[in-house]
Coordinates of C-alpha atoms in Angstrom, one line a residue:
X1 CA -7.8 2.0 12.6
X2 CA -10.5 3.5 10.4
X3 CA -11.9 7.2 9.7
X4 CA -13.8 6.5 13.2
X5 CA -10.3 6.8 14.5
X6 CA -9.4 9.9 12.6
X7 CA -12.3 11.3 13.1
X8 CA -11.9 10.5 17.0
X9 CA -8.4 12.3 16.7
X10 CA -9.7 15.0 14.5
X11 CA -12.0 16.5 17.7
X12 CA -9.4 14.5 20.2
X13 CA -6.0 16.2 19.3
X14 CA -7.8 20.1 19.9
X15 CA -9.8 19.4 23.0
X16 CA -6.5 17.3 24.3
X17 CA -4.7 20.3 23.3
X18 CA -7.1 23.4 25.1
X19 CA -7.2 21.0 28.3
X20 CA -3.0 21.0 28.3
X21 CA -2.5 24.5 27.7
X22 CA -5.1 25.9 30.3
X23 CA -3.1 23.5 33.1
X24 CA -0.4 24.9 35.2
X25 CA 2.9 23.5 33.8
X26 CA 3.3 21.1 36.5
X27 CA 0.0 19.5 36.4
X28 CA 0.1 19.3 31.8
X29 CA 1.9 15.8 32.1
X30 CA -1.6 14.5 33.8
X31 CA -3.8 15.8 30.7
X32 CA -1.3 14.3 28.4
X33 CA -1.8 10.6 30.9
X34 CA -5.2 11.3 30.7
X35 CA -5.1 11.5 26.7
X36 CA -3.1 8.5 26.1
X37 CA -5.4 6.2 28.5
X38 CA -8.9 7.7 26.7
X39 CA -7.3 7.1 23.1
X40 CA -6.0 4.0 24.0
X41 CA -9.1 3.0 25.8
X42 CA -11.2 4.3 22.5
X43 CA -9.2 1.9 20.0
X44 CA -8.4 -0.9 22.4
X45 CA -10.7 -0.7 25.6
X46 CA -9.6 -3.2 28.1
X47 CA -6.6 -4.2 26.4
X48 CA -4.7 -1.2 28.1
X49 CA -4.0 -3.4 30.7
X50 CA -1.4 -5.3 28.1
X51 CA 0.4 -1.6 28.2
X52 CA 0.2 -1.1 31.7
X53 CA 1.6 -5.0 32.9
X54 CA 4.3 -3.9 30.2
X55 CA 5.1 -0.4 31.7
X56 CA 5.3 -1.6 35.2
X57 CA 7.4 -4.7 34.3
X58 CA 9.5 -2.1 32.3
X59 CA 9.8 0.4 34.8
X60 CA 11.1 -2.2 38.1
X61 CA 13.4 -4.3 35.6
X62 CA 14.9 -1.3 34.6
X63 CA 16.0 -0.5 38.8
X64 CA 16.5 -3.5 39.1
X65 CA 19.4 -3.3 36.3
X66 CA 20.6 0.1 37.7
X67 CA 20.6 -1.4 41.2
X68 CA 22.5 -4.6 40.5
X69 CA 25.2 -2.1 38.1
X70 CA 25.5 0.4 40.9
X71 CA 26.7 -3.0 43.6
X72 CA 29.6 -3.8 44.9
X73 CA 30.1 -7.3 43.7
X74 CA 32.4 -8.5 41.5
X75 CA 32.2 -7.0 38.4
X76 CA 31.9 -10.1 36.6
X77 CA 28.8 -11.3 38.5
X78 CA 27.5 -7.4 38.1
X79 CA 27.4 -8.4 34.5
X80 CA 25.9 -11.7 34.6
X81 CA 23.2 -10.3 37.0
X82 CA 22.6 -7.9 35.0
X83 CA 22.4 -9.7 31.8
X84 CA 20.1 -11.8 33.5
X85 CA 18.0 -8.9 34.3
X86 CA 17.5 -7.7 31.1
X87 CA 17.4 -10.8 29.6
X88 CA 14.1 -11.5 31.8
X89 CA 12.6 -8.2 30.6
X90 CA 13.3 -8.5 27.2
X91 CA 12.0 -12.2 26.8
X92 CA 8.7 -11.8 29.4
X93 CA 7.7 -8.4 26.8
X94 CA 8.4 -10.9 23.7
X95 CA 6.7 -13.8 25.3
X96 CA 3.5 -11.5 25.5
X97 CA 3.8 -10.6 21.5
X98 CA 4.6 -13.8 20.5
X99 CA 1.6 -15.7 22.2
X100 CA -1.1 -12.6 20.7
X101 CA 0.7 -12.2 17.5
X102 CA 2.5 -16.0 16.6
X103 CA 1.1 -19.0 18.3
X104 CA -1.4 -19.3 15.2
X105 CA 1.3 -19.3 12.6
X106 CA 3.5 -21.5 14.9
X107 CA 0.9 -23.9 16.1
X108 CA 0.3 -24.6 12.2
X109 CA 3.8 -24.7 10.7
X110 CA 4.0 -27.8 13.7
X111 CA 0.8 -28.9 13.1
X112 CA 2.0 -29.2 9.7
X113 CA 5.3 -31.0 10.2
X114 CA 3.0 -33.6 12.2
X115 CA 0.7 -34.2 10.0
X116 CA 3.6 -35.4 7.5
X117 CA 3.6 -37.9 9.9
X118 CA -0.2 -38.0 11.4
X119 CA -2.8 -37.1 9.2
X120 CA -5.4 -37.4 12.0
X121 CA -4.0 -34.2 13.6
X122 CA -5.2 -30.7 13.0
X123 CA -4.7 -26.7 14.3
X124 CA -7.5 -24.6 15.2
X125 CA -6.7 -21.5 15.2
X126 CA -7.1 -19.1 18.3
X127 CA -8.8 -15.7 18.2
X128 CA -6.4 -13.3 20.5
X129 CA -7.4 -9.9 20.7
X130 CA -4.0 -8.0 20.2
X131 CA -3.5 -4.2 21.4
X132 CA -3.0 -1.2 19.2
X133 CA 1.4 -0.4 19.0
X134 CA 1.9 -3.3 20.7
X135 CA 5.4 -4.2 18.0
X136 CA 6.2 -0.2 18.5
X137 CA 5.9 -0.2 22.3
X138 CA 7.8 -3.9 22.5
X139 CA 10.3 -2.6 20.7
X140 CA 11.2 0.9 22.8
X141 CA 10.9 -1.4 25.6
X142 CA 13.7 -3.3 24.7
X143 CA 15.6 -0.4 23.3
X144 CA 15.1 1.3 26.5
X145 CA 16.0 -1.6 29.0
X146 CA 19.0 -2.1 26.4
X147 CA 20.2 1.0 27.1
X148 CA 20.2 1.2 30.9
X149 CA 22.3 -1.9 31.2
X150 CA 24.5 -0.4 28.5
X151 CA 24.8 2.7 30.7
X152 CA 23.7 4.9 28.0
X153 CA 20.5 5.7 29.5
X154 CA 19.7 6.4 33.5
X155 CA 16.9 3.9 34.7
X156 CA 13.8 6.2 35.2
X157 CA 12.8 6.2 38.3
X158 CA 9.4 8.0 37.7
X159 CA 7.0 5.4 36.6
X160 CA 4.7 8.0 35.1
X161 CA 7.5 9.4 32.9
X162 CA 7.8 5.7 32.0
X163 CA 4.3 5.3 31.2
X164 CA 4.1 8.1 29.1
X165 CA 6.7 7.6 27.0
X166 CA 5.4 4.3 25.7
X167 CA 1.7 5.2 25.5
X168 CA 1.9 8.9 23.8
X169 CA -1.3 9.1 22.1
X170 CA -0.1 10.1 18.3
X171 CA 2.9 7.9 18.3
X172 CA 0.7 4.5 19.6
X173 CA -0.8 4.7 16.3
X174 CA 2.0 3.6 14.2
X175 CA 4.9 5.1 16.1
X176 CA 7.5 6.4 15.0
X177 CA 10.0 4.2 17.8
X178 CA 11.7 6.5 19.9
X179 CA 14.4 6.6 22.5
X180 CA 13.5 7.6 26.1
X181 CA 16.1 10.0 25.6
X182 CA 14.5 11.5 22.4
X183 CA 11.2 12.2 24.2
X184 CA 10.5 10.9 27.4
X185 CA 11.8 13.8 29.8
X186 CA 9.9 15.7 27.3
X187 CA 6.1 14.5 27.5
X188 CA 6.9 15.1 31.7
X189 CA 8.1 19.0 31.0
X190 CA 4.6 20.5 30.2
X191 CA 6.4 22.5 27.9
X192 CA 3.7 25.3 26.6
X193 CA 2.0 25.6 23.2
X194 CA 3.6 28.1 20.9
X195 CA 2.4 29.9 17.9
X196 CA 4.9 28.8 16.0
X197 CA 4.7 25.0 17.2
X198 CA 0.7 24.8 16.6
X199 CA 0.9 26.6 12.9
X200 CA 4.1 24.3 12.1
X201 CA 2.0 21.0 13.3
X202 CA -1.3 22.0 11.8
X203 CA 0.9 22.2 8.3
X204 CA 2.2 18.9 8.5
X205 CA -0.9 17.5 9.9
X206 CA -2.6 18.9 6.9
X207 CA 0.3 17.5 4.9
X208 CA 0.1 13.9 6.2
X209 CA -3.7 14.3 5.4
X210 CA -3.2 15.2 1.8
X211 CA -1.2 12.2 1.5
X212 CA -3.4 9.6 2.7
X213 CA -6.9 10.9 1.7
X214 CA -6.1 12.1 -1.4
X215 CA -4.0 9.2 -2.7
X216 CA -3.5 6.0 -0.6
X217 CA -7.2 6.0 0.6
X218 CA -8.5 6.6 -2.8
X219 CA -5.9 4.2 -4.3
X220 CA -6.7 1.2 -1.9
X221 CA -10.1 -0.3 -3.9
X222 CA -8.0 -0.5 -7.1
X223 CA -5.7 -2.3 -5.1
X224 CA -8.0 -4.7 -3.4
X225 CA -9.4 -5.3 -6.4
X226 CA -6.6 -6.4 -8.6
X227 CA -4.8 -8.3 -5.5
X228 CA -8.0 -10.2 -4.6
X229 CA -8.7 -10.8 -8.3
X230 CA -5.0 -11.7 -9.3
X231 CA -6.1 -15.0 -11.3
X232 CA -8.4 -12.9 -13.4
X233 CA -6.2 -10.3 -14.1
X234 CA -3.0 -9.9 -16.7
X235 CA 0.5 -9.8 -15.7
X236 CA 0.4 -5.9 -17.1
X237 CA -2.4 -5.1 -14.5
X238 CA -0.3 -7.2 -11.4
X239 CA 2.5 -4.9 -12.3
X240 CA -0.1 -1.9 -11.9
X241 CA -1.1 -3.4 -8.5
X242 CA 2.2 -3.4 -7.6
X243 CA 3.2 -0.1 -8.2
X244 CA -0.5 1.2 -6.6
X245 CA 0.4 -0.5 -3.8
X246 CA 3.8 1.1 -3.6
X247 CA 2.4 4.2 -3.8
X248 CA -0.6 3.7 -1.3
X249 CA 1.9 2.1 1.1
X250 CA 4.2 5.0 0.9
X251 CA 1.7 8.0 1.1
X252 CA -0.1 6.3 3.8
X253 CA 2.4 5.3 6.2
X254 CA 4.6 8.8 5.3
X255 CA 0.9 10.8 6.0
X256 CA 0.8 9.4 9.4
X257 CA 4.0 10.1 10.0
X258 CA 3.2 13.2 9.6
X259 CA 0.2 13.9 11.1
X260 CA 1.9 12.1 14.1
X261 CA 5.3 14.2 13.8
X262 CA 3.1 17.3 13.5
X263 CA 0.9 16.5 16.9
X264 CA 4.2 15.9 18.7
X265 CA 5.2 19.4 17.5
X266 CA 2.7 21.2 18.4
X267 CA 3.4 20.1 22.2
X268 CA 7.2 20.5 22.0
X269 CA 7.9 17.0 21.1
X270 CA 10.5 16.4 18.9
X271 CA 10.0 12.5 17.7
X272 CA 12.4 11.4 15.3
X273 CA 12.0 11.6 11.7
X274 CA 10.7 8.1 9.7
X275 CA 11.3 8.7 6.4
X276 CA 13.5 10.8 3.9
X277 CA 12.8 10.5 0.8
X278 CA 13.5 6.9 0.2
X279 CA 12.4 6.4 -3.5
X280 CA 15.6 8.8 -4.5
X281 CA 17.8 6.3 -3.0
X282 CA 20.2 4.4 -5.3
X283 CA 20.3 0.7 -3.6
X284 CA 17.7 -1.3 -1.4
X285 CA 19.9 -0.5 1.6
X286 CA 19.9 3.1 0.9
X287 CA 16.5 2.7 0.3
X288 CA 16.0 1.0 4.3
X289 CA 17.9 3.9 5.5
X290 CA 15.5 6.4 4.3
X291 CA 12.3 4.4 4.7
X292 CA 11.1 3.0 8.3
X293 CA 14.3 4.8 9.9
X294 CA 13.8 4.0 13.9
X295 CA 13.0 0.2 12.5
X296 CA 16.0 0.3 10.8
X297 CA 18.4 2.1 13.5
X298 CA 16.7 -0.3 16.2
X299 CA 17.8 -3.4 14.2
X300 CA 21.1 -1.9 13.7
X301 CA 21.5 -0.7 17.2
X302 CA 20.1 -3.9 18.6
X303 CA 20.2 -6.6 16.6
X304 CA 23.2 -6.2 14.2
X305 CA 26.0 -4.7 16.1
X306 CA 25.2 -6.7 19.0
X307 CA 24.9 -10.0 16.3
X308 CA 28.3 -9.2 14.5
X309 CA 30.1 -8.5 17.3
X310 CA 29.2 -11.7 19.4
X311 CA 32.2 -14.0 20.2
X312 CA 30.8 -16.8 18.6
X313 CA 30.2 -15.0 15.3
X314 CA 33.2 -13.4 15.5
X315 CA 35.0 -17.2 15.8
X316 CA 33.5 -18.5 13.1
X317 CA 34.3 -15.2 11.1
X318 CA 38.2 -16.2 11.6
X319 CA 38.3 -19.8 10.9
X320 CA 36.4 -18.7 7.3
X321 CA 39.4 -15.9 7.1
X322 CA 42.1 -18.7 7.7
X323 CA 40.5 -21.0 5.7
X324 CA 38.9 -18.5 2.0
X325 CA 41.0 -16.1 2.7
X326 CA 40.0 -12.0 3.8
X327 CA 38.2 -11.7 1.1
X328 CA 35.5 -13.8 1.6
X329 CA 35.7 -13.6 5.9
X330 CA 35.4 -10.2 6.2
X331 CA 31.2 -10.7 4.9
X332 CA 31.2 -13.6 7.6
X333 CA 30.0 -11.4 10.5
X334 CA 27.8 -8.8 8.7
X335 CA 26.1 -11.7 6.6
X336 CA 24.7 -13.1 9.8
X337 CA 23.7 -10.4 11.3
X338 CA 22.1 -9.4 8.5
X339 CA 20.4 -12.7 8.2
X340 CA 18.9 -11.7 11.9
X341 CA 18.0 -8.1 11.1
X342 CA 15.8 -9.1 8.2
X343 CA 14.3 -12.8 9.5
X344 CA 13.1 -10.3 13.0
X345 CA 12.4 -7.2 10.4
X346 CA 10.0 -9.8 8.3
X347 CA 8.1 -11.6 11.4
X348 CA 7.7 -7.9 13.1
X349 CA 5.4 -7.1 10.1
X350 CA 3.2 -10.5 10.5
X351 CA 3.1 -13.3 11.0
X352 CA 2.7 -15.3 7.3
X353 CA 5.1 -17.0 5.5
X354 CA 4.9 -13.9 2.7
X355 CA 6.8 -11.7 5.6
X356 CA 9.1 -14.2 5.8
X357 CA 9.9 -14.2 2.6
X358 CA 9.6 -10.4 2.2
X359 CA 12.5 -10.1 4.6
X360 CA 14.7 -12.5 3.2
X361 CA 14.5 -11.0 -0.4
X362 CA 15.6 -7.8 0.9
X363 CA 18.2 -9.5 3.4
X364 CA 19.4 -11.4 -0.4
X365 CA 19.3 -8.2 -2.3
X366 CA 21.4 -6.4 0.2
X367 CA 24.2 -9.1 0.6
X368 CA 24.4 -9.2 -2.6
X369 CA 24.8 -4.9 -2.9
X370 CA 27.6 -5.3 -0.2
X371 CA 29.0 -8.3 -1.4
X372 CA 29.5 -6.9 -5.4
X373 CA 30.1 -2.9 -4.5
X374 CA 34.0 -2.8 -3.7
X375 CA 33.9 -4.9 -7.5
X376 CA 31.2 -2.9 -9.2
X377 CA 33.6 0.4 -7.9
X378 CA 36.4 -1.3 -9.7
X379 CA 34.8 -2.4 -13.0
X380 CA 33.0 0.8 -13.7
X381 CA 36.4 3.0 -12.9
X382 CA 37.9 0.3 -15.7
X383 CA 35.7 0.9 -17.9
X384 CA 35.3 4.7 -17.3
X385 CA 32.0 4.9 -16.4
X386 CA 30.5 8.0 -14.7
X387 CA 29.0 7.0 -11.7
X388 CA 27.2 10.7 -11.8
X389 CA 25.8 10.8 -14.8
X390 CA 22.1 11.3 -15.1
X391 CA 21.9 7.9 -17.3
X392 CA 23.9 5.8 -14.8
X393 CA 21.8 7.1 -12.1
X394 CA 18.4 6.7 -14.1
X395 CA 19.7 2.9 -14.4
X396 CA 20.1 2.4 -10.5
X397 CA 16.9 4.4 -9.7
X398 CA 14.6 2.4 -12.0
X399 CA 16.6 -0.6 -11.1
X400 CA 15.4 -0.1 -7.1
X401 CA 12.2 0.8 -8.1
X402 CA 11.9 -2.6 -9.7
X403 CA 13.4 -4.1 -6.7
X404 CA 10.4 -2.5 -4.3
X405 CA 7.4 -3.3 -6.2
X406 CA 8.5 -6.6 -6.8
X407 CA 8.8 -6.4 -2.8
X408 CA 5.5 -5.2 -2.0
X409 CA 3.3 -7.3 -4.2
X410 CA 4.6 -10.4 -1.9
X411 CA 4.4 -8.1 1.5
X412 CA 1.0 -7.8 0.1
X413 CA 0.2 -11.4 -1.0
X414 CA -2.6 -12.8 1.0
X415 CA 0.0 -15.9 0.9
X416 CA 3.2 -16.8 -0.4
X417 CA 1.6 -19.1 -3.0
X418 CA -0.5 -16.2 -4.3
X419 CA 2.8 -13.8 -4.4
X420 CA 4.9 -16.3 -6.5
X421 CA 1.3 -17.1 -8.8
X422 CA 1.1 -13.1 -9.1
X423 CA 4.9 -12.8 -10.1
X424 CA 4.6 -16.0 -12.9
X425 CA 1.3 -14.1 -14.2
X426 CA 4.0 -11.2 -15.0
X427 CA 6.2 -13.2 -17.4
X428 CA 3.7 -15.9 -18.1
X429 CA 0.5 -14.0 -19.0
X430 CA 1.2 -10.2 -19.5
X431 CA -0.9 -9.5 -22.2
X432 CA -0.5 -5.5 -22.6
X433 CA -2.6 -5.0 -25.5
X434 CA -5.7 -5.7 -22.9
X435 CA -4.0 -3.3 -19.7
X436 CA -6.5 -0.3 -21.1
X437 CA -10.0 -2.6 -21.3
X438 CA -9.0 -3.7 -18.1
X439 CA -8.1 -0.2 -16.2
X440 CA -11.9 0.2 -16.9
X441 CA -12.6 -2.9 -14.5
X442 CA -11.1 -1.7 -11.4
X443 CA -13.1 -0.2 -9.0
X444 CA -11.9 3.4 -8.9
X445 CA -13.0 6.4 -11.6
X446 CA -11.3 7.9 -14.0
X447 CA -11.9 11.2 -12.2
X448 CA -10.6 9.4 -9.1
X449 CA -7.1 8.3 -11.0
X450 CA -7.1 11.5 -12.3
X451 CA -7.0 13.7 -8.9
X452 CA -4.3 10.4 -7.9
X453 CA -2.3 11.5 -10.3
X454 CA -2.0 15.1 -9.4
X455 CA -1.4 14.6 -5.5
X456 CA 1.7 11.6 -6.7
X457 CA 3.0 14.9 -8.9
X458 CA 2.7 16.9 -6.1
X459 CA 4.2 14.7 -3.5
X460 CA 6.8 13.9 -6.3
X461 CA 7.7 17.8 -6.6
X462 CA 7.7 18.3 -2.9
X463 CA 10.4 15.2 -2.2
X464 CA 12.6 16.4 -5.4
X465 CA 12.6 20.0 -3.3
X466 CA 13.4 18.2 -0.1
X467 CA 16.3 15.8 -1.7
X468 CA 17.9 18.9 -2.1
X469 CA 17.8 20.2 1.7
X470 CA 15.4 23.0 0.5
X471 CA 12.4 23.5 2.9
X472 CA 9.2 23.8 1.3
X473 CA 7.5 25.3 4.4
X474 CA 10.4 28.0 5.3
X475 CA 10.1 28.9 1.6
X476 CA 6.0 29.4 2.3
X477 CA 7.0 31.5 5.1
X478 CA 8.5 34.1 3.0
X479 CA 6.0 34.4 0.9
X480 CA 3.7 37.7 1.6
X481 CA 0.8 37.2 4.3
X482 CA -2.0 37.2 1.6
X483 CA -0.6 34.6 -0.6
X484 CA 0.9 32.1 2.1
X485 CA -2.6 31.9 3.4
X486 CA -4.1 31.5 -0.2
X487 CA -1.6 28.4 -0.6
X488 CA -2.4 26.9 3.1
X489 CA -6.2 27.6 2.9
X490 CA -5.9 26.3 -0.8
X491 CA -4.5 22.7 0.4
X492 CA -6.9 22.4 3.6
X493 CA -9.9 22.9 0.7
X494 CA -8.3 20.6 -1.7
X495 CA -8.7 18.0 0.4
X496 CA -11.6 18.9 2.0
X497 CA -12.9 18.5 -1.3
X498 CA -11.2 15.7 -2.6
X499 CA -10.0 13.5 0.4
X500 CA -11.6 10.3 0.0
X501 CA -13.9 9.9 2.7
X502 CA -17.2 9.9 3.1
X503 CA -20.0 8.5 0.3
X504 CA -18.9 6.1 -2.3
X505 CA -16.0 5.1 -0.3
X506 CA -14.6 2.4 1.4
X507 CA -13.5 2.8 5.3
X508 CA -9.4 2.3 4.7
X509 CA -7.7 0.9 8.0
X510 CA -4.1 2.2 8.7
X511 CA -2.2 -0.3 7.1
X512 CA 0.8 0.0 9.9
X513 CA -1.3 0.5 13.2
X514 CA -1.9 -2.9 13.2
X515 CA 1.7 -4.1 13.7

């Protein structure tokens, strides 16, 4: 997705908007149908039809579950029935994703285990054309089917309701993942357009947009410039192209996610929060809690609950009790489904052996956080250390932040190889008497870092204000008339005037709509 897109939804989102507030309430859920299909249709064109097969296969496997749990059979052949059900709507969905999004990857790691054997055979890879959201809409799909044969959620038995819960126009872009229960009654209500709703959306919209056109977009030629130039470059600067990264990756996905959260406001949509502050978290799984949230609770909800608590697991979970002891049996269980939330979480951001390795580094990180806490608890209450001190806290903060950039310069890698080249560089070839000379080679000016700088501070202030449950926008609203529109009228011109758009830039694709 490129500034054609936002541009698109810049003149999209107010005309969608008149159109839906001048229909009678019971006719508003056909403008919003009529939305998601035309900005579907404007990214993807034909490819809708992958979203409709999907909502229609969604929408009768879902009956279909509801049907065979409301029988009279036995309940024990209710349940296979039913897990049969939902098995077949669950894989069919993947089976889709995995033949668009994998069978290049897959048909080489095979074609590379042959030609071990066969050096005569080779992989060509296949051009698919893959949908915009499809990984987001997958993913509610299973949630949703999940749910109805957990009981949790009634199967919907209006397809459109269906429909428009997986193909909501801001959310297809890079979701956030929703429930059907968090939205989808919602989008059907026509519920009207308030005063209050509109200005509250047009802030964060305006928010989001400060974010990602006054740093990540003007941040992202520095970066493609020192990742796509790593051999030339000193390990000082690779640590600088780290951090950027982390920083354009951040503002840029937390800026959609905004101007997303905001467009769902403004029609009466509540869709669930995707990030809080992550970067003031004290361990990488604090840090997954507060970053990506629905990707994290779907893997929790979906993956490891269902994963630990599986009879098999929870066998072998009891023979390593009987055998090392509590100590060591009680990690059995969580271990292995953590193994599966981050193997899925690294392949459901692409397929490349970096992702891979992305997700097992955290999945490492974070066995290792649960495994040495209960300890660490002990040794620091020996040794009377306060755990809530300033310094102690410093040390954990800069110790994740370590821990993320190290992260994101392989999730960024154009391979694996190149990640673990880029990380020797580091240690091998830092050279941080040359990091200023070469600051001057990186495509982006000094006026440019400069006007960086101010929005990180900015965004920096605004997340310390927020960390401690104060709300920057309620505190606005108490300001006198005069100067709250100074402030607001002051940020839409800042980066009016600053976004980086337009001559002398780059077009800068949403880095997350193309999961």
């Amino acid at each position: 997705m490129s500034y054609g897109i936002l541009a698109y939804y810049a003149v999209f989102l107010p005309i969608v908007l008149l159109v839906y507030q001048l229909m009678p309430k019971k006719y508003r859920f056909i403008a919003l149908l009529a939305a998601n299909v035309t900005f579907f249709c404007l990214i993807s064109k034909w490819l809708i039809v992958y979203l409709i097969a999907a909502s229609v296969l969604t929408y009768y496997v879902a009956l279909w579950i509801e049907k065979i749990k409301d029988s009279n059979l036995d309940s024990k052949i209710k349940t296979g029935k039913a897990k049969r059900a939902l098995a077949l709507g669950i894989i069919a969905n993947l089976l889709v994703i995995i033949v668009l999004k994998y069978t290049n990857f897959l048909g080489g790691v095979v074609c590379d285990v042959i030609h071990i054997f066969n050096k005569n055979v080779t992989f060509s890879p296949i051009h698919f054309l893959v949908p915009i959201g499809m990984s987001f809409y997958t993913l509610e799909i299973i949630a949703y089917l999940t749910d109805v044969y957990r009981g949790t959620q009634k199967a919907q038995h209006n397809f459109i309701k269906v429909f428009l819960f997986l193909s909501f126009f801001p959310q297809i872009m890079e979701g956030p993942i929703a429930r059907f229960s968090q939205t989808g009654d919602a989008l059907y209500e026509g519920k009207k357009i308030t005063f209050d709703n509109l200005k509250l959306g047009y802030q964060r919209i305006l928010w989001g947009l400060f974010k990602k056109l006054i740093i990540a977009d003007r941040l992202n030629s520095a970066v493609n410039q020192i990742f796509d130039n790593y051999n030339k470059m000193p390990g000082s600067i690779i640590v600088l192209g780290a951090i950027l990264f982390t920083t354009q990756l951040y503002n840029e996905f937390s800026g959609a996610m905004d101007i997303i959260l905001g467009s769902g406001q403004i029609l009466g949509i509540n869709l669930p929060e995707n990030f809080r502050q992550p970067f003031f978290a004290k361990s990488a799984s604090e840090f997954w809690r507060r970053w990506h949230i629905t990707l994290g609770t779907f893997f929790k909800d979906y993956i490891f609950y269902p994963v630990s608590l599986a009879k098999p697991v929870k066998k072998l979970a009891k023979k390593v009790k009987k055998r090392c002891g509590k100590s060591v049996g009680k990690f059995v269980a969580p271990a292995i489904a953590l193994f599966c939330v981050w193997i899925c979480n690294g392949l459901w951001h692409g397929a490349n052996w970096n992702f891979i390795f992305y997700g097992m580094y955290y999945f490492v990180i974070i066995l290792i956080e649960n495994i040495t806490e209960e300890p660490i608890k002990k040794l620091t209450a020996k040794l009377h250390i306060n755990t809530k001190s300033f310094f102690y806290n410093s040390f954990r903060t800069v110790k994740l932040f370590i821990i993320v950039i190290v992260g994101e310069m392989f999730y960024n890698a154009t391979t694996l190889k190149d990640g673990f080249l880029m990380f020797k560089r580091i240690f091998t070839d830092f050279q941080a008497s040359r990091f200023v000379s070469y600051i001057g080679k990186l495509r982006i000016a000094k006026n440019d870092l400069a006007i960086c700088f101010i929005g990180v501070i900015i965004v920096t202030i605004v997340g310390v204000i927020h960390e401690k449950n104060i709300s920057v926008r309620d505190k606005v609203a108490q300001w006198k008339l005069p100067v709250r529109w100074l402030f607001w009228y002051g940020i839409m011109l800042f980066v009016i005037i600053f976004g980086a758009y337009g001559s002398g830039y780059a077009v800068v694709d949403l880095i997350y709509a193309g999961y």
